[in-house]
Each structure stands twice: as structure tokens, then as C-alpha cells.
Amino acid sequence: MQDANVTYEELVPDYEFSPVNYDLSEPLISKYLQAVDISDGGFVPPMAIAAYSLQAMAGALSLPPDAIAIHTSQEIEFFKLVPVGATIECHAKVARKITRASMRMLVLELNVFNQDKEKVQSGKTTIVFPG
Amino acid sequence: MLTEIKQGKTIPPLVKHITQEKINLYAEASGDFNPIHIDESFATSTPFAGTIAHGMLILAYVSETMTLAFGQSWLNGGKLSARFKESARPGDTITINSIIDSITEQNGVSYANCSFRCCNQKDETIILGDVSVRFSAD
């Protein structure tokens, strides 16, 4: 496990970002529900969890100030309902890194666990940074 | 929710209008303050020539479409694969169209396999993808 704030150049396949915990409090989820304009079903929307896990990774990645990260594809699988008020732990790992003259690409594996260490979600994110 | 889950069944489309205010709200809710989403002067100077919505905001609408169709089966047994083709922009009206392509069974568990397409008001494809939902065939 490495410390946070790593640069693109320092990333290698299998690099693991430090896990990040989120407290999925009622105010946090209410804010999300309002932003996406969807109804409250009593459970945390799975895309909220995916968004937080992505943000956990992004917060640890240091990019040049003018770099634009383009999200090009996303895979997600949901395993368990997550109630509002739960705490989740987000893990991210570099699955692939491709560097070309005109672009840089990262494929990241994301896994999210609840407070009982049960996997609630997994996914794969592809991000491209024009070179 | 769908009353019948069968091959060829169209899932009721979801229509959402994108505004800069919604994008800003999503940035605050998700913590993604990438300036390409929220800083109009910065975004104008990029190849995007203006702000764009977060891809995950549009995927939240896809997820809502599936939640309305499949209920909790989607929330605890859903799987999604999406490819972002174009950007959604403030002023766009996004429609999520989806259909059940097949029903499969594996180890006694049924799955509805669907494809979806998010398009804007000009019928340009914003996101293409597939979902799979585990459900009870009873």
C-alpha cells in the first residue's frame, strides 16, 4: 500500500491507492439524491457509492493543473444493498496503464466493502488524459 | 416496476434535462470539482468548448431507469458496462432508452440482459451500454 498523492508517472500496474472510508450519512445521501433528482428508496443509490469510490481514487492522484481527465468507460457490479448511515471502505488499484505520445490511459479496479467487510460493489474505470 | 420481464420488453424511458445548476449540484454531492464540469471560462478554452456533465451523473439516470424497472433486484444484483461516446452539456435533454435483449439462467438464477442508449435531443449517442439484472423468475 502506498501513500496518497501519487503522480501519473509513479503509477504502475497493481499499484494500490490507500483505502478511503465514507460515512454514508443521511445529509450526504440527501445531497446526492437532490443532485441527481431521483427518489429516495431508503438505500444508498449504487451510483453514489461508485461516485465516492471514484472520488477516493481521484483525490489521491496528482495531475498537472491543466490536465483534463476524460472518463471513457465504466463497469460496475452491485452485490448488496447499502443502507443510509452505513460506512464503506473504497479500494482502488491500477489494472492497466498505457502511455502513448498523444494520450495516457489508466484502467482502475475499484472494490467497495461495508463495515462488516462484505463486498458491496466492484467495478472498473477507464480514464484517458490527452497527452 | 415492470409487470413482466421477458425478451423484447422495452423498459420505460427516463428523460432528464441537464442544466449547469444540476452539474454544480452533482459536483458538490460527489466531490468531483474537475473544472471541465463547473468552470465555464476554463472549459471554453478546452477542446470541449464549454462545460460538460459528469459521466457519472448520466449513469445515475441509467441506474434510476433500472431501479424503476427492476426495484431492489437492480440494487443488489445489477451489473453495468458503459462506454461514454459524447458529452452531455447544459441545455441538453437526455433520454435513456433500454430493452431486455435476452433472459438467461445460470445455476438456477435468472438474469435479464438489457442494452441501453443515452441520447440527447439531437439523437446523438451520449452513452452506450449493457446491464444485467438478477431476478426471481417466480
Coordinates of C-alpha atoms in Angstrom, one line a residue:
Chain A
M1 CA 0.0 0.0 0.0
Q2 CA 1.3 3.4 -0.9
D3 CA 0.7 6.9 0.4
A4 CA -1.8 9.3 -1.2
N5 CA -1.0 11.9 -3.8
V6 CA 0.8 9.9 -6.4
T7 CA 1.6 11.2 -9.8
Y8 CA 0.6 9.5 -13.1
E9 CA 4.3 8.8 -13.8
E10 CA 4.6 7.0 -10.4
L11 CA 1.7 4.7 -11.1
V12 CA 2.4 1.1 -12.1
P13 CA 0.1 -1.9 -12.7
D14 CA -1.1 -3.3 -9.3
Y15 CA -0.4 -0.1 -7.6
E16 CA -2.9 0.2 -4.7
F17 CA -4.3 3.5 -3.6
S18 CA -4.8 3.9 0.1
P19 CA -8.3 2.9 1.1
V20 CA -10.7 5.6 1.9
N21 CA -13.7 5.4 4.2
Y22 CA -17.0 7.2 3.6
D23 CA -19.7 7.6 6.2
L24 CA -22.9 7.5 4.1
S25 CA -24.8 9.8 6.4
E26 CA -28.3 10.9 5.7
P27 CA -27.2 14.5 4.9
L28 CA -24.6 13.2 2.4
I29 CA -27.1 10.9 0.6
S30 CA -29.8 13.6 0.7
K31 CA -27.4 15.9 -1.1
Y32 CA -26.7 13.2 -3.7
L33 CA -30.4 12.4 -4.2
Q34 CA -31.1 16.1 -4.7
A35 CA -28.3 16.5 -7.2
V36 CA -29.4 13.5 -9.4
D37 CA -33.0 14.3 -8.9
I38 CA -34.1 10.8 -8.0
S39 CA -36.4 9.5 -5.4
D40 CA -35.3 8.2 -2.0
G41 CA -35.7 4.4 -1.9
G42 CA -34.3 4.0 1.6
F43 CA -31.0 2.7 0.4
V44 CA -27.9 4.4 -0.9
P45 CA -28.1 4.6 -4.7
P46 CA -25.4 2.3 -6.1
M47 CA -24.1 5.1 -8.4
A48 CA -23.5 7.3 -5.3
I49 CA -21.2 4.6 -4.0
A50 CA -19.5 4.3 -7.3
A51 CA -19.0 8.1 -7.4
Y52 CA -17.5 8.2 -4.0
S53 CA -15.1 5.3 -4.8
L54 CA -14.0 7.1 -7.9
Q55 CA -13.5 10.3 -6.0
A56 CA -11.5 8.4 -3.4
M57 CA -9.1 7.4 -6.1
A58 CA -9.1 10.8 -7.8
G59 CA -8.3 12.5 -4.5
A60 CA -5.1 10.6 -4.3
L61 CA -4.0 11.2 -7.8
S62 CA -1.9 14.3 -8.5
L63 CA -2.3 15.5 -12.1
P64 CA -0.8 18.6 -13.8
P65 CA -3.1 21.6 -13.3
D66 CA -4.2 21.8 -16.9
A67 CA -4.8 18.0 -17.4
I68 CA -8.3 17.0 -18.3
A69 CA -9.3 13.5 -17.2
I70 CA -11.8 12.0 -19.6
H71 CA -13.9 9.2 -18.2
T72 CA -14.3 6.8 -21.2
S73 CA -15.8 3.7 -19.8
Q74 CA -17.2 2.2 -16.6
E75 CA -18.1 -1.2 -15.4
I76 CA -19.9 -1.7 -12.1
E77 CA -21.5 -4.7 -10.3
F78 CA -23.6 -4.4 -7.2
F79 CA -23.7 -7.2 -4.6
K80 CA -25.5 -5.9 -1.6
L81 CA -28.0 -3.2 -0.6
V82 CA -26.3 -0.5 1.4
P83 CA -28.5 1.3 4.0
V84 CA -28.2 5.0 4.6
G85 CA -25.9 5.5 7.6
A86 CA -23.5 2.7 6.6
T87 CA -19.8 3.2 6.4
I88 CA -18.0 1.9 3.3
E89 CA -14.3 1.4 2.6
C90 CA -13.2 2.1 -1.0
H91 CA -10.2 0.3 -2.5
A92 CA -8.7 1.2 -5.9
K93 CA -5.9 -0.5 -7.8
V94 CA -4.2 0.2 -11.2
A95 CA -5.2 -2.6 -13.5
R96 CA -3.6 -1.2 -16.7
K97 CA -1.5 1.8 -17.7
I98 CA -1.0 2.7 -21.3
T99 CA 1.2 5.7 -22.3
R100 CA 1.3 6.9 -25.9
A101 CA 2.6 10.1 -27.4
S102 CA -0.9 11.6 -27.7
M103 CA -2.6 10.1 -24.7
R104 CA -2.3 8.4 -21.3
M105 CA -4.8 5.8 -20.1
L106 CA -5.5 4.3 -16.8
V107 CA -7.7 1.3 -16.1
L108 CA -8.6 1.2 -12.4
E109 CA -10.2 -1.6 -10.4
L110 CA -12.5 -0.5 -7.7
N111 CA -13.8 -2.6 -4.8
V112 CA -16.1 -1.3 -2.0
F113 CA -16.7 -3.0 1.3
N114 CA -19.2 -2.4 4.1
Q115 CA -18.4 -2.2 7.8
D116 CA -18.7 -6.0 8.0
K117 CA -16.0 -6.3 5.3
E118 CA -18.6 -7.7 2.8
K119 CA -18.0 -6.6 -0.7
V120 CA -20.9 -4.4 -1.8
Q121 CA -19.7 -3.2 -5.2
S122 CA -16.9 -3.7 -7.6
G123 CA -16.0 -2.0 -10.9
K124 CA -13.5 -1.0 -13.5
T125 CA -13.0 2.6 -14.6
T126 CA -11.1 3.8 -17.7
I127 CA -9.7 7.3 -17.7
V128 CA -7.9 9.0 -20.5
F129 CA -5.6 12.0 -20.3
P130 CA -4.8 13.6 -23.6
G131 CA -1.0 13.9 -23.9
Chain B
M1 CA -41.7 -1.8 -11.8
L2 CA -42.1 -3.9 -14.8
T3 CA -45.0 -6.3 -14.6
E4 CA -43.5 -8.7 -16.9
I5 CA -39.8 -9.5 -17.5
K6 CA -39.3 -11.0 -21.0
Q7 CA -37.2 -10.8 -24.0
G8 CA -38.0 -7.8 -26.2
K9 CA -39.7 -5.9 -23.5
T10 CA -38.9 -2.2 -23.7
I11 CA -38.1 -0.5 -20.4
P12 CA -39.9 2.8 -19.9
P13 CA -37.5 5.6 -20.9
L14 CA -36.3 8.2 -18.5
V15 CA -36.0 11.8 -19.7
K16 CA -33.8 14.3 -17.8
H17 CA -32.9 17.9 -18.7
I18 CA -29.3 18.9 -18.0
T19 CA -28.6 22.4 -16.5
Q20 CA -25.4 23.9 -15.2
E21 CA -27.1 24.2 -11.8
K22 CA -27.6 20.4 -11.8
I23 CA -24.0 19.8 -12.8
N24 CA -22.8 22.1 -10.0
L25 CA -25.0 20.3 -7.5
Y26 CA -23.6 17.0 -8.6
A27 CA -20.0 18.3 -8.3
E28 CA -20.8 19.3 -4.7
A29 CA -22.6 16.0 -3.9
S30 CA -19.9 13.8 -5.5
G31 CA -16.8 15.9 -4.6
D32 CA -15.8 15.9 -8.3
F33 CA -14.9 19.6 -8.9
N34 CA -13.0 19.0 -12.2
P35 CA -13.1 22.5 -13.8
I36 CA -14.3 20.9 -17.1
H37 CA -17.6 20.5 -15.4
I38 CA -18.0 23.7 -13.4
D39 CA -15.7 26.4 -14.7
E40 CA -17.1 27.9 -17.8
S41 CA -14.2 30.1 -18.7
F42 CA -11.7 27.2 -18.3
A43 CA -14.0 24.8 -20.2
T44 CA -14.4 27.2 -23.1
S45 CA -10.6 27.1 -23.6
T46 CA -10.6 23.3 -24.0
P47 CA -11.5 21.1 -27.0
F48 CA -14.9 20.7 -25.3
A49 CA -15.6 24.4 -25.9
G50 CA -17.8 24.5 -22.8
T51 CA -18.7 22.7 -19.6
I52 CA -19.9 19.1 -19.8
A53 CA -21.9 17.0 -17.3
H54 CA -20.2 14.3 -15.2
G55 CA -20.5 10.9 -16.9
M56 CA -21.4 9.5 -13.5
L57 CA -24.4 11.9 -13.4
I58 CA -25.8 10.4 -16.6
L59 CA -25.1 6.9 -15.3
A60 CA -27.1 7.8 -12.2
Y61 CA -30.0 8.3 -14.5
V62 CA -29.4 4.9 -16.1
S63 CA -29.4 3.4 -12.7
E64 CA -32.6 5.2 -11.8
T65 CA -34.2 3.8 -15.0
M66 CA -33.2 0.3 -13.9
T67 CA -34.3 0.8 -10.3
L68 CA -37.8 1.9 -11.6
A69 CA -37.9 -1.2 -13.8
F70 CA -36.4 -3.9 -11.5
G71 CA -36.6 -2.5 -8.0
Q72 CA -34.2 -4.0 -5.4
S73 CA -33.1 -6.7 -7.8
W74 CA -31.1 -4.0 -9.6
L75 CA -29.7 -2.5 -6.3
N76 CA -28.3 -5.8 -5.0
G77 CA -27.8 -7.8 -8.2
G78 CA -27.2 -5.4 -11.0
K79 CA -24.2 -5.2 -13.3
L80 CA -23.5 -2.4 -15.8
S81 CA -21.0 -1.8 -18.5
A82 CA -21.0 1.6 -20.2
R83 CA -19.0 3.4 -22.9
F84 CA -19.0 7.2 -22.9
K85 CA -19.3 8.3 -26.5
E86 CA -20.1 12.0 -26.3
S87 CA -20.5 14.6 -23.6
A88 CA -23.8 15.8 -22.2
R89 CA -23.9 19.6 -21.9
P90 CA -26.0 22.2 -20.1
G91 CA -29.3 22.6 -22.1
D92 CA -29.3 19.0 -23.3
T93 CA -32.3 16.8 -22.8
I94 CA -31.1 13.2 -22.2
T95 CA -33.3 10.2 -22.8
I96 CA -32.4 6.8 -21.5
N97 CA -33.8 4.0 -23.8
S98 CA -33.3 0.4 -22.9
I99 CA -34.7 -3.0 -23.8
I100 CA -34.5 -6.5 -22.5
D101 CA -32.4 -8.4 -25.1
S102 CA -32.5 -11.8 -23.5
I103 CA -33.3 -13.8 -20.4
T104 CA -30.7 -16.3 -19.3
E105 CA -30.4 -18.7 -16.5
Q106 CA -27.3 -19.8 -14.6
N107 CA -27.2 -22.1 -11.7
G108 CA -30.9 -21.7 -11.2
V109 CA -30.8 -17.9 -11.2
S110 CA -32.5 -15.8 -13.9
Y111 CA -30.9 -12.8 -15.5
A112 CA -32.4 -10.1 -17.6
N113 CA -29.8 -8.9 -20.1
C114 CA -30.5 -5.4 -21.4
S115 CA -28.9 -2.9 -23.6
F116 CA -29.3 0.8 -23.2
R117 CA -28.5 4.0 -25.0
C118 CA -28.5 7.5 -23.7
C119 CA -29.1 10.1 -26.3
N120 CA -29.5 13.9 -26.5
Q121 CA -32.3 15.9 -28.2
K122 CA -30.4 15.6 -31.5
D123 CA -30.4 11.8 -31.1
E124 CA -26.7 11.8 -30.7
T125 CA -25.5 8.9 -28.6
I126 CA -24.0 10.0 -25.2
I127 CA -23.5 6.6 -23.6
L128 CA -24.0 3.1 -24.9
G129 CA -24.0 0.1 -22.6
D130 CA -25.4 -3.1 -21.2
V131 CA -26.8 -4.2 -17.9
S132 CA -27.6 -7.5 -16.4
V133 CA -30.1 -7.9 -13.5
R134 CA -30.5 -11.0 -11.4
F135 CA -34.2 -11.6 -10.6
S136 CA -36.6 -14.2 -9.3
A137 CA -38.5 -15.8 -12.1
D138 CA -41.4 -16.7 -9.7

